[in-house]
mmCIF file of C-alpha atoms and ligand atoms in Angstrom:
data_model
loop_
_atom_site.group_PDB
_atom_site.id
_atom_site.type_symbol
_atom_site.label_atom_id
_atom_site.label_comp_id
_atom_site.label_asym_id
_atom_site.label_seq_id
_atom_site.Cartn_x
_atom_site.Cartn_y
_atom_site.Cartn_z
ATOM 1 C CA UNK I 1 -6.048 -16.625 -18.488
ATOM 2 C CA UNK I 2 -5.243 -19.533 -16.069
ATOM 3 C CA UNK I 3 -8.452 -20.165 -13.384
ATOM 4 C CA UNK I 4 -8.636 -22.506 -10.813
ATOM 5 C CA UNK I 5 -11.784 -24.381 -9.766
ATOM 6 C CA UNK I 6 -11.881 -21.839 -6.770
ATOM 7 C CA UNK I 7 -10.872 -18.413 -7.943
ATOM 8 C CA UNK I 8 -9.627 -17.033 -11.283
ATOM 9 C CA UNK I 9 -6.688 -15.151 -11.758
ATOM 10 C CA UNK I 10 -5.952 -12.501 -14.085
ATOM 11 C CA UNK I 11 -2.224 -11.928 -15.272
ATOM 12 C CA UNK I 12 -1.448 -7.913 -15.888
ATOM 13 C CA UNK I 13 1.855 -7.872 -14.289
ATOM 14 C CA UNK I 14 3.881 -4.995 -16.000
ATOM 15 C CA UNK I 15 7.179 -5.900 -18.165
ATOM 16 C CA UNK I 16 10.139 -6.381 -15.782
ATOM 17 C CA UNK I 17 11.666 -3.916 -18.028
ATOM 18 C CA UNK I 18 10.240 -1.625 -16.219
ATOM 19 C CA UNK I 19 11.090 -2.655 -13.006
ATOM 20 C CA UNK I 20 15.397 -0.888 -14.392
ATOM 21 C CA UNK I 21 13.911 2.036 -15.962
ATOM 22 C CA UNK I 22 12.548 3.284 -12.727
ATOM 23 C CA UNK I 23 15.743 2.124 -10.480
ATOM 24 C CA UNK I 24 17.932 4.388 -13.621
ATOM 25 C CA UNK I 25 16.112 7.078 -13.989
ATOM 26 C CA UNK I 26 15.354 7.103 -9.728
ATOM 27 C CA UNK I 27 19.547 6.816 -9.713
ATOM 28 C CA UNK I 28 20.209 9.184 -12.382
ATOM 29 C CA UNK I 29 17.948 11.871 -10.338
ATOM 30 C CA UNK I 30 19.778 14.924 -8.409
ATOM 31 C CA UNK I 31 17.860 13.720 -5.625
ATOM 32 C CA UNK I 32 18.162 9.931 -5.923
ATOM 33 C CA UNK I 33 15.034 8.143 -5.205
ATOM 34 C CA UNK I 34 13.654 4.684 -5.489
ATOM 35 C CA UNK I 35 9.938 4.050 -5.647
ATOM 36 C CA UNK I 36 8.634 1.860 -2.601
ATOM 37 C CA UNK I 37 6.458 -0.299 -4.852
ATOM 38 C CA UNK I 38 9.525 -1.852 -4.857
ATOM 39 C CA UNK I 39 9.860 -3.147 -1.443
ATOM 40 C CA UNK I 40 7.549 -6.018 -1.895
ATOM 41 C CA UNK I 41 9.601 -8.714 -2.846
ATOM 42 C CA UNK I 42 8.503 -12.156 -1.584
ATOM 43 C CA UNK I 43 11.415 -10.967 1.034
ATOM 44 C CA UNK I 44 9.891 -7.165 1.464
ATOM 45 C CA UNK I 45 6.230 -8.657 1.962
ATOM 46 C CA UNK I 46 7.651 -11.493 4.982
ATOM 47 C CA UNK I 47 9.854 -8.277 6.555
ATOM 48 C CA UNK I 48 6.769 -6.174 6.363
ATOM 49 C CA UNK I 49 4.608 -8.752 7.829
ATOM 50 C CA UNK I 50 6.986 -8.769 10.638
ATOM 51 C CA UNK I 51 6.919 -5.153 11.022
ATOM 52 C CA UNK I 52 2.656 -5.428 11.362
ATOM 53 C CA UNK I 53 3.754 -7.107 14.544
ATOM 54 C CA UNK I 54 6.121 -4.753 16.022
ATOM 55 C CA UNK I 55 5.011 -3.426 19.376
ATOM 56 C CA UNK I 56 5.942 0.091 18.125
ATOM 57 C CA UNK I 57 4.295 -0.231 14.729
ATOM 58 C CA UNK I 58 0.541 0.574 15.636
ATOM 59 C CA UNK I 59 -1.434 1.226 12.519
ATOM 60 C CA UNK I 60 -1.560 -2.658 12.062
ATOM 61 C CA UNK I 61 -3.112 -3.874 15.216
ATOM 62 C CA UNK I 62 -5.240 0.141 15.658
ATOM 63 C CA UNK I 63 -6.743 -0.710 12.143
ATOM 64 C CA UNK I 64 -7.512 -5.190 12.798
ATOM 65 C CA UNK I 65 -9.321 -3.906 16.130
ATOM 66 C CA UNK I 66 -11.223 -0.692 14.373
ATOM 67 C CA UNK I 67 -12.588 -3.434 11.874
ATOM 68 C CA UNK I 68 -13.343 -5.788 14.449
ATOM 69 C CA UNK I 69 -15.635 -3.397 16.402
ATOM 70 C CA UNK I 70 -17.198 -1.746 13.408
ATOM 71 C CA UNK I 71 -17.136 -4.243 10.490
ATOM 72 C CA UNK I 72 -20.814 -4.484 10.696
ATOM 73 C CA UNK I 73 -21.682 -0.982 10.967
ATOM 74 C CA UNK I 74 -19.547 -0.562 7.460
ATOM 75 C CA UNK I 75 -21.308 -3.431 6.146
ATOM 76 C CA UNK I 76 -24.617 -1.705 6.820
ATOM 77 C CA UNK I 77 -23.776 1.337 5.349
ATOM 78 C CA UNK I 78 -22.273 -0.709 2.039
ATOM 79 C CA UNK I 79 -25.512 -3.012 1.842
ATOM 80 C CA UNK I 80 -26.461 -6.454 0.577
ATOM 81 C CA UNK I 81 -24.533 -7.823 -3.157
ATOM 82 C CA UNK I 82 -21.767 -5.475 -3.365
ATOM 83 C CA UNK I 83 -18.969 -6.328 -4.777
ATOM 84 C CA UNK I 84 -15.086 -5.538 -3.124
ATOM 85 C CA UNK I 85 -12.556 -4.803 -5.180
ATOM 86 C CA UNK I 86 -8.982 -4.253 -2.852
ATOM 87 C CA UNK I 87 -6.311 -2.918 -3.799
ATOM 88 C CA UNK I 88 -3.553 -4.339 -2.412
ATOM 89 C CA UNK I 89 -3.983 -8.169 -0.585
ATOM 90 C CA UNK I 90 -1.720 -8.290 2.224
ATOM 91 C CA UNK I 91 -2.317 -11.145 4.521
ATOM 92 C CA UNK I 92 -5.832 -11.295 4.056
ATOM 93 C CA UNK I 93 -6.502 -10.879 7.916
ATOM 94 C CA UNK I 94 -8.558 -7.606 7.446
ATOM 95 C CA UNK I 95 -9.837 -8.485 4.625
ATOM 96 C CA UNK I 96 -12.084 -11.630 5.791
ATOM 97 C CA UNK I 97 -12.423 -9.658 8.428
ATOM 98 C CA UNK I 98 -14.969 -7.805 5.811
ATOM 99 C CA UNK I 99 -16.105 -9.959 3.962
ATOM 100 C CA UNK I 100 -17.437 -11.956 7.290
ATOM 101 C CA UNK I 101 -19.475 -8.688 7.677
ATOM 102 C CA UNK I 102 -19.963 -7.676 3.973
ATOM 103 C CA UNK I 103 -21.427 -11.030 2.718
ATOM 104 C CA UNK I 104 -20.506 -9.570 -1.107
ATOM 105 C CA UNK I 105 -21.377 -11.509 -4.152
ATOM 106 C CA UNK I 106 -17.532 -10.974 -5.286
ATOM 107 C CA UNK I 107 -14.294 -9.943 -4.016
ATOM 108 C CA UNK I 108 -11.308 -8.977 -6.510
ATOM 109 C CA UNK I 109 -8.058 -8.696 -5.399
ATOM 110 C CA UNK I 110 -5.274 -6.471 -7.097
ATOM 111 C CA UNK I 111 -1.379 -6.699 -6.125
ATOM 112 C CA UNK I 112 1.824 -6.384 -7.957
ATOM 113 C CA UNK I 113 3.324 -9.452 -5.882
ATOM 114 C CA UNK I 114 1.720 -12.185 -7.713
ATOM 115 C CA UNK I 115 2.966 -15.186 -5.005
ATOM 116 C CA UNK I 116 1.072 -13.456 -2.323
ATOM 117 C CA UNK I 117 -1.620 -12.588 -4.184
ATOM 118 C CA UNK I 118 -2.101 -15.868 -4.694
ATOM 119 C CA UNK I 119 -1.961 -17.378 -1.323
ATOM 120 C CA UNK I 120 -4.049 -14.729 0.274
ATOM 121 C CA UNK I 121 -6.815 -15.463 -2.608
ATOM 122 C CA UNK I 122 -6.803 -18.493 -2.282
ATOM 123 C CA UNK I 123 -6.913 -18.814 1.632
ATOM 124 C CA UNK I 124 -9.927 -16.390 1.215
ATOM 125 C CA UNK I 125 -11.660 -18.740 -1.300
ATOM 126 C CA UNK I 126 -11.390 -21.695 0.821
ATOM 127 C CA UNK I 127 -12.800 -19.881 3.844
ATOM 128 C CA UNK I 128 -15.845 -18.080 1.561
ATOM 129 C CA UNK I 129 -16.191 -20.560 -0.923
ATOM 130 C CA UNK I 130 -19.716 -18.623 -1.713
ATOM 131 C CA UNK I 131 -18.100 -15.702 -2.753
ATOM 132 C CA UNK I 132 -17.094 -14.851 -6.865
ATOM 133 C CA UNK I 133 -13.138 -14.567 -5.376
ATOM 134 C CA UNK I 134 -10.781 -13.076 -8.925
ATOM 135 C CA UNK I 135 -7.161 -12.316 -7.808
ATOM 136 C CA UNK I 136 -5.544 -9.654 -10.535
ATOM 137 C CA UNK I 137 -1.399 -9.319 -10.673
ATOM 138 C CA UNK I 138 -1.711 -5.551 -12.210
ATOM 139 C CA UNK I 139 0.134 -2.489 -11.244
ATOM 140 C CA UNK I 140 -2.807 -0.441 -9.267
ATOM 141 C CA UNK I 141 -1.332 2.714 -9.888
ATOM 142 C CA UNK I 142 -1.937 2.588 -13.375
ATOM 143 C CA UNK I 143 -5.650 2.495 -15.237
ATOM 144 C CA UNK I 144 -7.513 -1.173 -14.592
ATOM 145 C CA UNK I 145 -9.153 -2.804 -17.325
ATOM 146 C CA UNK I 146 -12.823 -1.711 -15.947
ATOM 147 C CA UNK I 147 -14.339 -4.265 -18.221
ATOM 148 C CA UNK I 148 -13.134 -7.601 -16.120
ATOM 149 C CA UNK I 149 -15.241 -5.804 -13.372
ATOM 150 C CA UNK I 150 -18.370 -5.267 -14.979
ATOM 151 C CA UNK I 151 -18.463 -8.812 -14.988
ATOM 152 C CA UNK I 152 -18.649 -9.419 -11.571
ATOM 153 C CA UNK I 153 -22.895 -8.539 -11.403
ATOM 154 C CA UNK I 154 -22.290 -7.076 -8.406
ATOM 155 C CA UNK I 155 -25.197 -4.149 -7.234
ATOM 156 C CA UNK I 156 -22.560 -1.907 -6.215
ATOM 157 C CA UNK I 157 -18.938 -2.007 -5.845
ATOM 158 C CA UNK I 158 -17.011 -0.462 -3.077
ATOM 159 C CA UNK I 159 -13.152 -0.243 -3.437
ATOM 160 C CA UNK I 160 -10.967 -1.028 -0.233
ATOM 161 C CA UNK I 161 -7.901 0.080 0.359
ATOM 162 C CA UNK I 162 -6.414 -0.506 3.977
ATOM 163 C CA UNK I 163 -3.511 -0.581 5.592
ATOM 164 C CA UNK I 164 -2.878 3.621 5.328
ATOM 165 C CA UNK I 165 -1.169 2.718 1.992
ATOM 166 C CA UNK I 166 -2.393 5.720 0.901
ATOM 167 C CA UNK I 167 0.094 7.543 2.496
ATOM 168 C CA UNK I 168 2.959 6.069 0.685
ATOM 169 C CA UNK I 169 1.732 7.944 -2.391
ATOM 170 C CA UNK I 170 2.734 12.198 -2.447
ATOM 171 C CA UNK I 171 -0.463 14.509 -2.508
ATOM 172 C CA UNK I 172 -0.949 15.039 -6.318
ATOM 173 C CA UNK I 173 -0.354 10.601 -6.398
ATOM 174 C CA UNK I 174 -3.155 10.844 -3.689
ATOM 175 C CA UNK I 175 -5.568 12.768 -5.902
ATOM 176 C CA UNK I 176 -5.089 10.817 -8.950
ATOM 177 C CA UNK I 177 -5.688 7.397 -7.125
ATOM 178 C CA UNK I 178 -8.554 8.452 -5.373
ATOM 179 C CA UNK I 179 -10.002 9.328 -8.631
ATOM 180 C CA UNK I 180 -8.943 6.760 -10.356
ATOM 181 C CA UNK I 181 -10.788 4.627 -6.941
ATOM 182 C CA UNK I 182 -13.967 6.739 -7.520
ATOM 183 C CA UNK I 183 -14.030 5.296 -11.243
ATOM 184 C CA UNK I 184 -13.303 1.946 -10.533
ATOM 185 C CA UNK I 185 -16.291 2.093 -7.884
ATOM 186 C CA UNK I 186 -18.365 3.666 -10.349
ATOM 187 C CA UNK I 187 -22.447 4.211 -10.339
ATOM 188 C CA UNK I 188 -23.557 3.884 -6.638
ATOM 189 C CA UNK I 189 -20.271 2.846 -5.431
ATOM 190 C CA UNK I 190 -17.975 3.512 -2.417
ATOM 191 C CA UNK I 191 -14.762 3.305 -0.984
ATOM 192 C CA UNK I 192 -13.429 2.658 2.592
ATOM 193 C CA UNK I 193 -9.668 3.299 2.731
ATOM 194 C CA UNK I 194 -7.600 3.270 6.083
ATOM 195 C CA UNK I 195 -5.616 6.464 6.710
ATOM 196 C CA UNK I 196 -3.003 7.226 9.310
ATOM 197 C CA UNK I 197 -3.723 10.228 11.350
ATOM 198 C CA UNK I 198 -1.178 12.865 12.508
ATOM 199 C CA UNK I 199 0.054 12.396 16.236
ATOM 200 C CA UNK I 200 3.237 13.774 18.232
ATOM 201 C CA UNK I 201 6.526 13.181 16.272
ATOM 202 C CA UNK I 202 7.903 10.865 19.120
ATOM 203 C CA UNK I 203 5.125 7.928 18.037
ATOM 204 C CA UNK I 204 5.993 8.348 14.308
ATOM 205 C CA UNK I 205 9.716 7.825 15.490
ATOM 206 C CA UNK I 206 9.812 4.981 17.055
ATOM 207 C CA UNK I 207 7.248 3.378 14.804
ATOM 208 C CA UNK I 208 9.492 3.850 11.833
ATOM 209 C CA UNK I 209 13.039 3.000 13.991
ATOM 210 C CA UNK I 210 11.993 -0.096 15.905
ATOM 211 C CA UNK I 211 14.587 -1.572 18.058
ATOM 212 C CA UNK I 212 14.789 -4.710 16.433
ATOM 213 C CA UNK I 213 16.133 -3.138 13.374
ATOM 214 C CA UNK I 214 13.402 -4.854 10.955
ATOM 215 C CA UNK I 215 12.204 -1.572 9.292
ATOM 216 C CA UNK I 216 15.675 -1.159 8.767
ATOM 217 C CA UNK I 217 16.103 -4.504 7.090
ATOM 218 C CA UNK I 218 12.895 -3.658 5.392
ATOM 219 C CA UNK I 219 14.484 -0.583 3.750
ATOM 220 C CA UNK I 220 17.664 -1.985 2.906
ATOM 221 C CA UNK I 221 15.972 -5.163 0.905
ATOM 222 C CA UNK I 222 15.467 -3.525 -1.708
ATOM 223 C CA UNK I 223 19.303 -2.690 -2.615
ATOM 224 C CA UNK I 224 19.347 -7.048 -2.346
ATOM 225 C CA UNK I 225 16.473 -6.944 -4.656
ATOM 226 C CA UNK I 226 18.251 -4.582 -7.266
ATOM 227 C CA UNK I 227 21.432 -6.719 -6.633
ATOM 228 C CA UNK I 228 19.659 -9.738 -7.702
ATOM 229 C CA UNK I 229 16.832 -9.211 -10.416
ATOM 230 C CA UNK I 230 18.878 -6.544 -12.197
ATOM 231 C CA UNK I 231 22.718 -7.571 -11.673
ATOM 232 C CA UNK I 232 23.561 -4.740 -9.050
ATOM 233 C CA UNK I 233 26.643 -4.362 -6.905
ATOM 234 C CA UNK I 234 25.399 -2.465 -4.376
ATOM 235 C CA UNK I 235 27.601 -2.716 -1.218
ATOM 236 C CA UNK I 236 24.927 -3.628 2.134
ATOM 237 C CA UNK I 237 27.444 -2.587 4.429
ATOM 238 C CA UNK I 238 27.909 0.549 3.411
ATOM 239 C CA UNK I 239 24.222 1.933 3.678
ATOM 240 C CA UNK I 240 22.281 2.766 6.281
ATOM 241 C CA UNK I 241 18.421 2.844 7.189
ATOM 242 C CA UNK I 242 17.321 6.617 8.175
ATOM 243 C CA UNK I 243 13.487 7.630 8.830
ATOM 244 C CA UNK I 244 12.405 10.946 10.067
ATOM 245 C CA UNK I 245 9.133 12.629 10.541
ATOM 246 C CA UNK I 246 8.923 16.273 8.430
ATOM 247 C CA UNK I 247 6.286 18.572 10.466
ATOM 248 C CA UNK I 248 5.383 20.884 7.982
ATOM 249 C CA UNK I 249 5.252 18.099 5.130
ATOM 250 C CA UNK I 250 3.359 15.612 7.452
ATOM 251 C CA UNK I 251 5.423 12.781 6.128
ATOM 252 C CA UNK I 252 7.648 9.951 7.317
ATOM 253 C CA UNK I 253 10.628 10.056 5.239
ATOM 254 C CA UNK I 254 12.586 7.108 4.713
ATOM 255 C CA UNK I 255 15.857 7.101 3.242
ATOM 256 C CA UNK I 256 19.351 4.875 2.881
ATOM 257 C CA UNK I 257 22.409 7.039 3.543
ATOM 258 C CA UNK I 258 25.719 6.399 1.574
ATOM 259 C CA UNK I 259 28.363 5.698 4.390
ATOM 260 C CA UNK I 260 31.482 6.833 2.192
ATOM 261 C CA UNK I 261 32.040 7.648 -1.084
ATOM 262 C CA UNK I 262 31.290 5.292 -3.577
ATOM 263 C CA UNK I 263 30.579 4.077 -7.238
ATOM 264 C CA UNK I 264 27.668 1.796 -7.669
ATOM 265 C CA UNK I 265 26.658 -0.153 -10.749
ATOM 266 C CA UNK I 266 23.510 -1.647 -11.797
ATOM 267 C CA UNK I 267 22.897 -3.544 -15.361
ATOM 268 C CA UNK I 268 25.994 -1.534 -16.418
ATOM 269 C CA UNK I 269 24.981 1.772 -15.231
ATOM 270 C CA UNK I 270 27.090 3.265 -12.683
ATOM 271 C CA UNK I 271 26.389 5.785 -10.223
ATOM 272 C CA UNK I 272 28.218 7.884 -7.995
ATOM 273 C CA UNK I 273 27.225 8.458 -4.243
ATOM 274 C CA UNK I 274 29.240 11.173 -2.251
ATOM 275 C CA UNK I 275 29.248 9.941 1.862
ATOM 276 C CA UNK I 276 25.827 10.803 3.737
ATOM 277 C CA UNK I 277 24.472 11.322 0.259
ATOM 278 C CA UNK I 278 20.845 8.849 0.582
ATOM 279 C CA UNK I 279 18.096 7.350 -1.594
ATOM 280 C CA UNK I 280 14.965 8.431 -0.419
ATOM 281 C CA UNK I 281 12.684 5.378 -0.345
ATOM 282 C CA UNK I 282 9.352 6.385 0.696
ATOM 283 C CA UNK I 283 7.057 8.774 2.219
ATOM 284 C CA UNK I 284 4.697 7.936 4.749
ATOM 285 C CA UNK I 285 1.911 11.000 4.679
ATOM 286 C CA UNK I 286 0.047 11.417 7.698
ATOM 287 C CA UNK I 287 -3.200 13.224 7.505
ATOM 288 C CA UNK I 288 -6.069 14.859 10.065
ATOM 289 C CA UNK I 289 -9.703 13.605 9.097
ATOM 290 C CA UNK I 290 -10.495 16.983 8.154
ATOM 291 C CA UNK I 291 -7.438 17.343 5.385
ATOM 292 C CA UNK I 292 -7.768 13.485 3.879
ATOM 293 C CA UNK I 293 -12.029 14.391 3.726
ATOM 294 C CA UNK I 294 -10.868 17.685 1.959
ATOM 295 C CA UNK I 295 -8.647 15.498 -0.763
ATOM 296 C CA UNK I 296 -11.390 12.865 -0.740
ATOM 297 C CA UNK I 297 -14.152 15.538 -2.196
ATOM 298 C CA UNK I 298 -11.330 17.245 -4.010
ATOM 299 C CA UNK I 299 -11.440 13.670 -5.949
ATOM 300 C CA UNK I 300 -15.153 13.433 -6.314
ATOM 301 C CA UNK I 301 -15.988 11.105 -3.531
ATOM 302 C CA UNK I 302 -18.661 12.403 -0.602
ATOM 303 C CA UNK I 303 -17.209 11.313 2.892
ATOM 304 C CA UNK I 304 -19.823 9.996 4.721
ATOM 305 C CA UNK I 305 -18.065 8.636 7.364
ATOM 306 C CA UNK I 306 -15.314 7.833 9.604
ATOM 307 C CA UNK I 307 -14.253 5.655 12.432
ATOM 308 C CA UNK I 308 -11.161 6.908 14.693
ATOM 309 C CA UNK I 309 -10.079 4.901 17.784
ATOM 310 C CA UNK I 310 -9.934 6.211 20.770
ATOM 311 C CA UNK I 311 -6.170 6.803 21.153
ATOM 312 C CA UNK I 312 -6.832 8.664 18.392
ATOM 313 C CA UNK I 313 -3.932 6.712 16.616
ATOM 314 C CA UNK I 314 -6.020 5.351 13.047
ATOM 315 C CA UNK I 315 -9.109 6.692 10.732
ATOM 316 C CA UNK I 316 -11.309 4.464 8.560
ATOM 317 C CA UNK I 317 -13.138 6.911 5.873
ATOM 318 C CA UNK I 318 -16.206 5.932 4.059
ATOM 319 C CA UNK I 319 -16.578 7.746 0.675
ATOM 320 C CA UNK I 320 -19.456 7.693 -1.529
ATOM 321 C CA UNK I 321 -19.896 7.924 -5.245
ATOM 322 C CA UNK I 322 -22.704 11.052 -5.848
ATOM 323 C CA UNK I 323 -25.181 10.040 -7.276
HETATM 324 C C1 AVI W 401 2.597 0.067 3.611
HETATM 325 N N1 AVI W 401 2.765 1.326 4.328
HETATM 326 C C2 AVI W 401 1.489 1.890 4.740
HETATM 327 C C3 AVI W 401 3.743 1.300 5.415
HETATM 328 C C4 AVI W 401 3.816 2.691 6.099
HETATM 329 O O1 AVI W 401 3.687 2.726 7.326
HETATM 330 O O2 AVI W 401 3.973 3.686 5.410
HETATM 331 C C5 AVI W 401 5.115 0.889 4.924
HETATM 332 C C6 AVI W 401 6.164 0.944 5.975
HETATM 333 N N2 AVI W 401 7.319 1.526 5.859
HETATM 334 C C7 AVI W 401 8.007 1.397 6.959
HETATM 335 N N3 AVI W 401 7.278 0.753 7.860
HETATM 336 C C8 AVI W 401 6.111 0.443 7.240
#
């Protein structure tokens, strides 16, 4: 375990080998799909940086100006040595954001991307050099090695999980991580987790079709990505960004559309697509306070709390472990 004088860091980075089962067995599905864990490339994490910034992207700037007002009222209700473990570090704006308020003993940061992990760790030690900072390249999907938090002596822990993330995972997904949250936060702990609230389909639209065509870029990085970690041909030219809001699911659906028929082939695997046949990328659930407080108990967790802004745009939920 390599550790630096100013944070340690904890390598559980899955086998890459894992990285071409999912594209095959996401290719070799009636329905092709792709999971979009796989955006986030050091690529993927600059184009979704840029999309944070996009004036039609709002959850970004809704959610940085939620915390800003309310950071201490969360840190009140969290209380003195906790202990944050986030899931997820992004650019580490919101998340000092937090710990400014939070004061914890520790902060432990999880993330498949293992470059940004890094930086945004590391940024955060230098600014809170007080605080126990651990930065952990694991999978957070999958079960955490509970132990490695144990040893962080903190009086509570309280699991954080911004950035409406949540919504990239289907219903059943949402259950199990929230569950999975709930045990990681363990005796007297909590969670606060940003969620993206329904609003009228026009919003969603534009928020997911900007005009600079960077979600689109977004999307289509990961056929680059497959081209170049697992010796893909894909053709960029001849697929094309699509995202749609589904009512009745409540999801953002993002796809890439074949533009003509076409044989693709990936680590010697090939696959057929038909014209307008896609690869559907990711879902982007969007949920009222009332349904994601109904999954939240459904998982164990007692909402206690939660901040909306006034547009009515973003929700911050703050869960509690029963005692
Ligand atoms: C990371 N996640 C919450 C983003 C979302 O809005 O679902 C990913 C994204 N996809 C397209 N634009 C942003």
């Amino acid at each position: 375990m390599p550790s630096s004088a100013r944070y340690e860091y904890h390598d559980l980075k899955p086998a890459a080998a894992s990285f071409l089962d999912d594209v095959v067995t996401g290719l070799s599905a009636p329905r092709k799909t792709l999971s979009p864990k796989y955006f986030y490339d050091t690529r993927g994490s600059q184009l979704f940086d840029a999309i944070c910034e996009l004036p039609e992207y709002y959850p970004t700037r809704t959610e940085l100006a939620m915390l800003e007002a309310c950071a201490p009222e969360m840190a009140e209700r969290i209380g003195p040595k906790s202990g944050i473990v986030e899931y997820g570090s992004g650019s580490g704006r919101k998340t000092a954001i937090l710990i400014r308020a939070v004061r914890p003993l520790a902060y432990v940061a999880i993330d498949i991307s293992g470059e940004q992990l890094r930086a945004a760790v590391a940024g955060l030690a230098a600014a809170f050099p007080e605080v126990h900072m651990v930065a952990m390249c694991a999978d957070y999907t999958r079960k955490l090695p509970l132990q490695k938090l144990d040893a962080l002596d903190a009086r509570s822990r309280v699991v954080y999980f911004p950035g409406s993330t949540i919504g990239n995972f289907t219903v059943p997904e949402a259950l199990a991580f929230l569950r999975n949250a709930r045990e990681v936060a363990g005796a007297r702990g909590s969670m606060l987790v940003g969620v993206d609230l329904k609003k009228p389909p026009g919003l969603l639209h534009a928020a997911y079709n900007d005009a600079q065509g960077v979600t689109a870029a977004f999307n289509l990085n990961v056929l680059h990505r497959i081209n170049r970690e697992l010796h893909g041909d894909f053709d960029l030219e001849a697929f094309e960004h699509r995202a749609h809001y589904d009512a009745e699911a409540g999801r953002i659906e993002m796809h890439l559309v074949s533009t003509r028929d076409q044989e693709v082939s990936v680590a010697g695997h090939r696959f057929a697509f038909a014209a307008g046949e896609t690869i559907h990328t990711e879902n982007s659930y969007k949920y009222s306070v009332d349904e994601f407080q109904a999954l939240a108990r459904e998982a164990g967790f007692e909402p206690v709390h939660c901040w909306v802004d006034d547009a009515r745009l973003f929700s911050i939920h703050y869960l509690t472990v029963p005692a």
